[in-house]
Amino acid sequence: MENPWKIKSKQEIYNNPWIKLTEHQVTTPGGNPGIYSTVHFHNRAVGVVPYQDGYIWMVGQFRFPLDEYHWEIPEGGCPPGEDLLVTAERELKEETGLIAERYEPIVEMHLSNAVSDEWAIIYLATGLTEGEAEPEESEAIDIQKWTLEELYQKVEAGEITDSMTVAAIYKMQLLKLEDKL
């Protein structure tokens, strides 16, 4: 399908090592002038579901933009040029101390495609060995294990709202129902 938006001009408003904000002067699909701002993410988002013996390791941390504490799967950014699996391995080790023998991609998604191009991949990590977490200085992380059923109930109750985590838990529930876990 052809893009119904016509871009008349664009201006970079802000750029840092993580994001770039661009303002576009546009003609809307309805033919009217307008402004559309977009956020470009320099990194790709990578999430990991560490799963073993019916349990999933989760990380809890305070999320600055929301001014709230959240439980999530281990997640991080994959810099341009870095292999996605290398990022998954690093983030799992940093945030939980876990090392996995096997990784399988289970979800690919755009996280907020109305305003950003942020793309994510989520891996299922199995064959886990426990070790010491090595969080970055910007992270104050708690680690807990829950069953898939407990996490599914938390998602359904709106207690877990991180988009990658919600998608991962729903996918894991589907895999369980299909007898693939």
PDB file of C-alpha atoms in Angstrom:
ATOM      1  CA  MET A   1       0.000   0.000   0.000  1.00  0.00           C
ATOM      2  CA  GLU A   2       1.244   3.487  -0.802  1.00  0.00           C
ATOM      3  CA  ASN A   3       1.953   5.839   2.113  1.00  0.00           C
ATOM      4  CA  PRO A   4      -0.933   8.360   2.334  1.00  0.00           C
ATOM      5  CA  TRP A   5       1.195  10.765   4.417  1.00  0.00           C
ATOM      6  CA  LYS A   6       3.128  13.399   2.448  1.00  0.00           C
ATOM      7  CA  ILE A   7       6.217  14.798   4.166  1.00  0.00           C
ATOM      8  CA  LYS A   8       6.854  18.459   3.321  1.00  0.00           C
ATOM      9  CA  SER A   9       9.895  18.877   5.595  1.00  0.00           C
ATOM     10  CA  LYS A  10      11.519  17.392   8.648  1.00  0.00           C
ATOM     11  CA  GLN A  11      13.733  18.723  11.418  1.00  0.00           C
ATOM     12  CA  GLU A  12      15.827  16.880  13.969  1.00  0.00           C
ATOM     13  CA  ILE A  13      14.760  18.219  17.359  1.00  0.00           C
ATOM     14  CA  TYR A  14      16.916  16.094  19.652  1.00  0.00           C
ATOM     15  CA  ASN A  15      19.519  13.328  19.351  1.00  0.00           C
ATOM     16  CA  ASN A  16      21.428  11.420  22.034  1.00  0.00           C
ATOM     17  CA  PRO A  17      23.083   7.967  22.131  1.00  0.00           C
ATOM     18  CA  TRP A  18      19.687   6.256  22.623  1.00  0.00           C
ATOM     19  CA  ILE A  19      17.010   8.201  20.736  1.00  0.00           C
ATOM     20  CA  LYS A  20      16.445  10.785  18.020  1.00  0.00           C
ATOM     21  CA  LEU A  21      13.320  12.965  17.912  1.00  0.00           C
ATOM     22  CA  THR A  22      12.266  14.320  14.525  1.00  0.00           C
ATOM     23  CA  GLU A  23       9.410  16.712  13.767  1.00  0.00           C
ATOM     24  CA  HIS A  24       7.785  16.318  10.349  1.00  0.00           C
ATOM     25  CA  GLN A  25       5.668  18.928   8.604  1.00  0.00           C
ATOM     26  CA  VAL A  26       3.138  16.797   6.740  1.00  0.00           C
ATOM     27  CA  THR A  27       0.027  16.669   4.658  1.00  0.00           C
ATOM     28  CA  THR A  28      -2.301  14.199   6.390  1.00  0.00           C
ATOM     29  CA  PRO A  29      -4.131  11.414   4.547  1.00  0.00           C
ATOM     30  CA  GLY A  30      -7.171  13.724   4.647  1.00  0.00           C
ATOM     31  CA  GLY A  31      -5.244  16.429   2.775  1.00  0.00           C
ATOM     32  CA  ASN A  32      -4.722  18.837   5.685  1.00  0.00           C
ATOM     33  CA  PRO A  33      -1.420  20.274   6.947  1.00  0.00           C
ATOM     34  CA  GLY A  34      -0.107  18.801  10.161  1.00  0.00           C
ATOM     35  CA  ILE A  35       2.821  17.963  12.391  1.00  0.00           C
ATOM     36  CA  TYR A  36       3.987  14.416  13.135  1.00  0.00           C
ATOM     37  CA  SER A  37       6.810  13.766  15.571  1.00  0.00           C
ATOM     38  CA  THR A  38       8.688  10.473  15.589  1.00  0.00           C
ATOM     39  CA  VAL A  39      11.159   8.835  17.939  1.00  0.00           C
ATOM     40  CA  HIS A  40      13.928   6.750  16.391  1.00  0.00           C
ATOM     41  CA  PHE A  41      15.642   4.252  18.682  1.00  0.00           C
ATOM     42  CA  HIS A  42      19.313   3.710  17.896  1.00  0.00           C
ATOM     43  CA  ASN A  43      19.264   0.319  19.659  1.00  0.00           C
ATOM     44  CA  ARG A  44      16.997  -2.667  19.156  1.00  0.00           C
ATOM     45  CA  ALA A  45      15.182  -3.949  22.237  1.00  0.00           C
ATOM     46  CA  VAL A  46      16.043  -7.458  23.430  1.00  0.00           C
ATOM     47  CA  GLY A  47      14.163  -9.409  26.088  1.00  0.00           C
ATOM     48  CA  VAL A  48      14.810 -12.809  27.633  1.00  0.00           C
ATOM     49  CA  VAL A  49      12.424 -15.242  29.326  1.00  0.00           C
ATOM     50  CA  PRO A  50      14.643 -17.351  31.626  1.00  0.00           C
ATOM     51  CA  TYR A  51      12.569 -20.512  32.081  1.00  0.00           C
ATOM     52  CA  GLN A  52      13.369 -23.667  33.995  1.00  0.00           C
ATOM     53  CA  ASP A  53      11.371 -26.271  35.932  1.00  0.00           C
ATOM     54  CA  GLY A  54       8.150 -24.302  35.459  1.00  0.00           C
ATOM     55  CA  TYR A  55       9.594 -21.022  36.788  1.00  0.00           C
ATOM     56  CA  ILE A  56      10.447 -17.717  35.132  1.00  0.00           C
ATOM     57  CA  TRP A  57      13.039 -15.336  36.614  1.00  0.00           C
ATOM     58  CA  MET A  58      11.846 -11.741  36.698  1.00  0.00           C
ATOM     59  CA  VAL A  59      13.621  -8.499  37.504  1.00  0.00           C
ATOM     60  CA  GLY A  60      12.061  -5.699  39.494  1.00  0.00           C
ATOM     61  CA  GLN A  61      13.201  -2.136  39.126  1.00  0.00           C
ATOM     62  CA  PHE A  62      12.084   1.453  39.390  1.00  0.00           C
ATOM     63  CA  ARG A  63      11.205   2.879  35.958  1.00  0.00           C
ATOM     64  CA  PHE A  64      12.079   6.564  35.793  1.00  0.00           C
ATOM     65  CA  PRO A  65       9.615   7.655  33.027  1.00  0.00           C
ATOM     66  CA  LEU A  66       6.648   6.177  34.911  1.00  0.00           C
ATOM     67  CA  ASP A  67       7.859   7.012  38.438  1.00  0.00           C
ATOM     68  CA  GLU A  68       6.877   3.442  39.390  1.00  0.00           C
ATOM     69  CA  TYR A  69       8.382   0.089  40.345  1.00  0.00           C
ATOM     70  CA  HIS A  70       7.824  -2.692  37.771  1.00  0.00           C
ATOM     71  CA  TRP A  71       8.450  -6.429  37.386  1.00  0.00           C
ATOM     72  CA  GLU A  72       9.715  -7.401  33.934  1.00  0.00           C
ATOM     73  CA  ILE A  73      11.630 -10.015  32.030  1.00  0.00           C
ATOM     74  CA  PRO A  74      15.335  -9.155  31.675  1.00  0.00           C
ATOM     75  CA  GLU A  75      15.617  -6.566  28.886  1.00  0.00           C
ATOM     76  CA  GLY A  76      18.164  -4.306  27.277  1.00  0.00           C
ATOM     77  CA  GLY A  77      19.307  -2.479  24.168  1.00  0.00           C
ATOM     78  CA  CYS A  78      21.262  -4.035  21.306  1.00  0.00           C
ATOM     79  CA  PRO A  79      23.631  -1.461  19.826  1.00  0.00           C
ATOM     80  CA  PRO A  80      23.955  -1.221  16.028  1.00  0.00           C
ATOM     81  CA  GLY A  81      26.360  -3.871  14.797  1.00  0.00           C
ATOM     82  CA  GLU A  82      25.974  -6.149  17.836  1.00  0.00           C
ATOM     83  CA  ASP A  83      24.408  -9.573  17.393  1.00  0.00           C
ATOM     84  CA  LEU A  84      20.981  -9.851  19.051  1.00  0.00           C
ATOM     85  CA  LEU A  85      21.910 -13.106  20.772  1.00  0.00           C
ATOM     86  CA  VAL A  86      25.056 -11.526  22.262  1.00  0.00           C
ATOM     87  CA  THR A  87      22.835  -8.830  23.760  1.00  0.00           C
ATOM     88  CA  ALA A  88      20.401 -11.427  25.123  1.00  0.00           C
ATOM     89  CA  GLU A  89      23.233 -13.350  26.782  1.00  0.00           C
ATOM     90  CA  ARG A  90      24.739 -10.176  28.257  1.00  0.00           C
ATOM     91  CA  GLU A  91      21.450  -8.820  29.607  1.00  0.00           C
ATOM     92  CA  LEU A  92      20.481 -12.149  31.168  1.00  0.00           C
ATOM     93  CA  LYS A  93      23.859 -12.407  32.944  1.00  0.00           C
ATOM     94  CA  GLU A  94      23.933  -8.742  34.007  1.00  0.00           C
ATOM     95  CA  GLU A  95      20.407  -8.617  35.390  1.00  0.00           C
ATOM     96  CA  THR A  96      19.980 -12.119  36.877  1.00  0.00           C
ATOM     97  CA  GLY A  97      23.375 -13.822  36.961  1.00  0.00           C
ATOM     98  CA  LEU A  98      21.931 -16.618  34.811  1.00  0.00           C
ATOM     99  CA  ILE A  99      23.717 -18.289  31.906  1.00  0.00           C
ATOM    100  CA  ALA A 100      21.577 -20.246  29.425  1.00  0.00           C
ATOM    101  CA  GLU A 101      22.555 -23.188  27.245  1.00  0.00           C
ATOM    102  CA  ARG A 102      19.805 -22.533  24.689  1.00  0.00           C
ATOM    103  CA  TYR A 103      18.073 -19.467  23.269  1.00  0.00           C
ATOM    104  CA  GLU A 104      15.043 -19.556  20.993  1.00  0.00           C
ATOM    105  CA  PRO A 105      13.360 -16.441  19.538  1.00  0.00           C
ATOM    106  CA  ILE A 106       9.668 -16.488  20.483  1.00  0.00           C
ATOM    107  CA  VAL A 107       8.354 -12.948  19.763  1.00  0.00           C
ATOM    108  CA  GLU A 108       9.251 -10.058  17.447  1.00  0.00           C
ATOM    109  CA  MET A 109       7.289  -6.839  17.762  1.00  0.00           C
ATOM    110  CA  HIS A 110       7.182  -3.063  17.324  1.00  0.00           C
ATOM    111  CA  LEU A 111       6.703  -1.502  20.741  1.00  0.00           C
ATOM    112  CA  SER A 112       4.838   1.725  19.955  1.00  0.00           C
ATOM    113  CA  ASN A 113       4.528   2.070  16.186  1.00  0.00           C
ATOM    114  CA  ALA A 114       2.350   5.190  16.277  1.00  0.00           C
ATOM    115  CA  VAL A 115       5.283   7.297  17.493  1.00  0.00           C
ATOM    116  CA  SER A 116       8.452   5.216  17.293  1.00  0.00           C
ATOM    117  CA  ASP A 117      10.337   2.672  15.233  1.00  0.00           C
ATOM    118  CA  GLU A 118      11.434   0.690  18.302  1.00  0.00           C
ATOM    119  CA  TRP A 119      11.633  -2.989  17.404  1.00  0.00           C
ATOM    120  CA  ALA A 120      12.015  -5.839  19.873  1.00  0.00           C
ATOM    121  CA  ILE A 121      12.880  -9.505  19.946  1.00  0.00           C
ATOM    122  CA  ILE A 122      12.235 -11.806  22.885  1.00  0.00           C
ATOM    123  CA  TYR A 123      14.116 -15.051  23.462  1.00  0.00           C
ATOM    124  CA  LEU A 124      13.190 -18.072  25.533  1.00  0.00           C
ATOM    125  CA  ALA A 125      16.318 -19.073  27.513  1.00  0.00           C
ATOM    126  CA  THR A 126      16.582 -22.608  28.900  1.00  0.00           C
ATOM    127  CA  GLY A 127      19.248 -24.847  30.406  1.00  0.00           C
ATOM    128  CA  LEU A 128      19.987 -22.254  33.077  1.00  0.00           C
ATOM    129  CA  THR A 129      22.972 -22.075  35.398  1.00  0.00           C
ATOM    130  CA  GLU A 130      22.820 -19.622  38.301  1.00  0.00           C
ATOM    131  CA  GLY A 131      25.585 -17.129  39.069  1.00  0.00           C
ATOM    132  CA  GLU A 132      26.049 -13.587  40.358  1.00  0.00           C
ATOM    133  CA  ALA A 133      24.160 -10.702  38.737  1.00  0.00           C
ATOM    134  CA  GLU A 134      26.264  -7.800  37.446  1.00  0.00           C
ATOM    135  CA  PRO A 135      23.820  -4.899  37.013  1.00  0.00           C
ATOM    136  CA  GLU A 136      24.871  -1.652  35.357  1.00  0.00           C
ATOM    137  CA  GLU A 137      25.350   1.376  37.621  1.00  0.00           C
ATOM    138  CA  SER A 138      22.011   2.756  36.408  1.00  0.00           C
ATOM    139  CA  GLU A 139      20.155  -0.354  37.606  1.00  0.00           C
ATOM    140  CA  ALA A 140      18.941  -1.271  41.102  1.00  0.00           C
ATOM    141  CA  ILE A 141      17.422  -4.688  40.429  1.00  0.00           C
ATOM    142  CA  ASP A 142      15.547  -7.252  42.507  1.00  0.00           C
ATOM    143  CA  ILE A 143      15.233 -10.829  41.227  1.00  0.00           C
ATOM    144  CA  GLN A 144      12.344 -13.229  41.827  1.00  0.00           C
ATOM    145  CA  LYS A 145      11.062 -16.477  40.335  1.00  0.00           C
ATOM    146  CA  TRP A 146       7.394 -17.055  39.640  1.00  0.00           C
ATOM    147  CA  THR A 147       5.469 -19.793  37.905  1.00  0.00           C
ATOM    148  CA  LEU A 148       4.056 -19.059  34.476  1.00  0.00           C
ATOM    149  CA  GLU A 149       0.553 -19.288  35.943  1.00  0.00           C
ATOM    150  CA  GLU A 150       1.383 -16.698  38.624  1.00  0.00           C
ATOM    151  CA  LEU A 151       2.807 -14.332  36.020  1.00  0.00           C
ATOM    152  CA  TYR A 152      -0.122 -14.894  33.667  1.00  0.00           C
ATOM    153  CA  GLN A 153      -2.492 -13.925  36.502  1.00  0.00           C
ATOM    154  CA  LYS A 154      -0.419 -10.788  37.238  1.00  0.00           C
ATOM    155  CA  VAL A 155      -0.609  -9.768  33.571  1.00  0.00           C
ATOM    156  CA  GLU A 156      -4.351 -10.421  33.479  1.00  0.00           C
ATOM    157  CA  ALA A 157      -4.812  -8.365  36.670  1.00  0.00           C
ATOM    158  CA  GLY A 158      -2.846  -5.440  35.187  1.00  0.00           C
ATOM    159  CA  GLU A 159      -0.065  -5.801  37.764  1.00  0.00           C
ATOM    160  CA  ILE A 160       2.536  -6.350  35.018  1.00  0.00           C
ATOM    161  CA  THR A 161       2.280  -3.803  32.203  1.00  0.00           C
ATOM    162  CA  ASP A 162       5.666  -3.685  30.442  1.00  0.00           C
ATOM    163  CA  SER A 163       4.829  -4.415  26.792  1.00  0.00           C
ATOM    164  CA  MET A 164       7.672  -6.878  26.166  1.00  0.00           C
ATOM    165  CA  THR A 165       6.876  -8.751  29.364  1.00  0.00           C
ATOM    166  CA  VAL A 166       3.156  -8.904  28.602  1.00  0.00           C
ATOM    167  CA  ALA A 167       3.856 -10.251  25.103  1.00  0.00           C
ATOM    168  CA  ALA A 168       6.367 -12.769  26.475  1.00  0.00           C
ATOM    169  CA  ILE A 169       4.006 -14.097  29.162  1.00  0.00           C
ATOM    170  CA  TYR A 170       1.128 -14.436  26.692  1.00  0.00           C
ATOM    171  CA  LYS A 171       3.427 -16.263  24.267  1.00  0.00           C
ATOM    172  CA  MET A 172       4.662 -18.567  27.048  1.00  0.00           C
ATOM    173  CA  GLN A 173       1.056 -19.308  28.040  1.00  0.00           C
ATOM    174  CA  LEU A 174       0.291 -20.162  24.409  1.00  0.00           C
ATOM    175  CA  LEU A 175       3.340 -22.447  24.218  1.00  0.00           C
ATOM    176  CA  LYS A 176       2.181 -24.154  27.422  1.00  0.00           C
ATOM    177  CA  LEU A 177      -1.328 -24.660  26.031  1.00  0.00           C
ATOM    178  CA  GLU A 178       0.195 -26.120  22.849  1.00  0.00           C
ATOM    179  CA  ASP A 179       2.303 -28.499  25.015  1.00  0.00           C
ATOM    180  CA  LYS A 180       5.545 -26.988  23.697  1.00  0.00           C
ATOM    181  CA  LEU A 181       6.976 -26.165  27.141  1.00  0.00           C
TER     182      LEU A 181
END
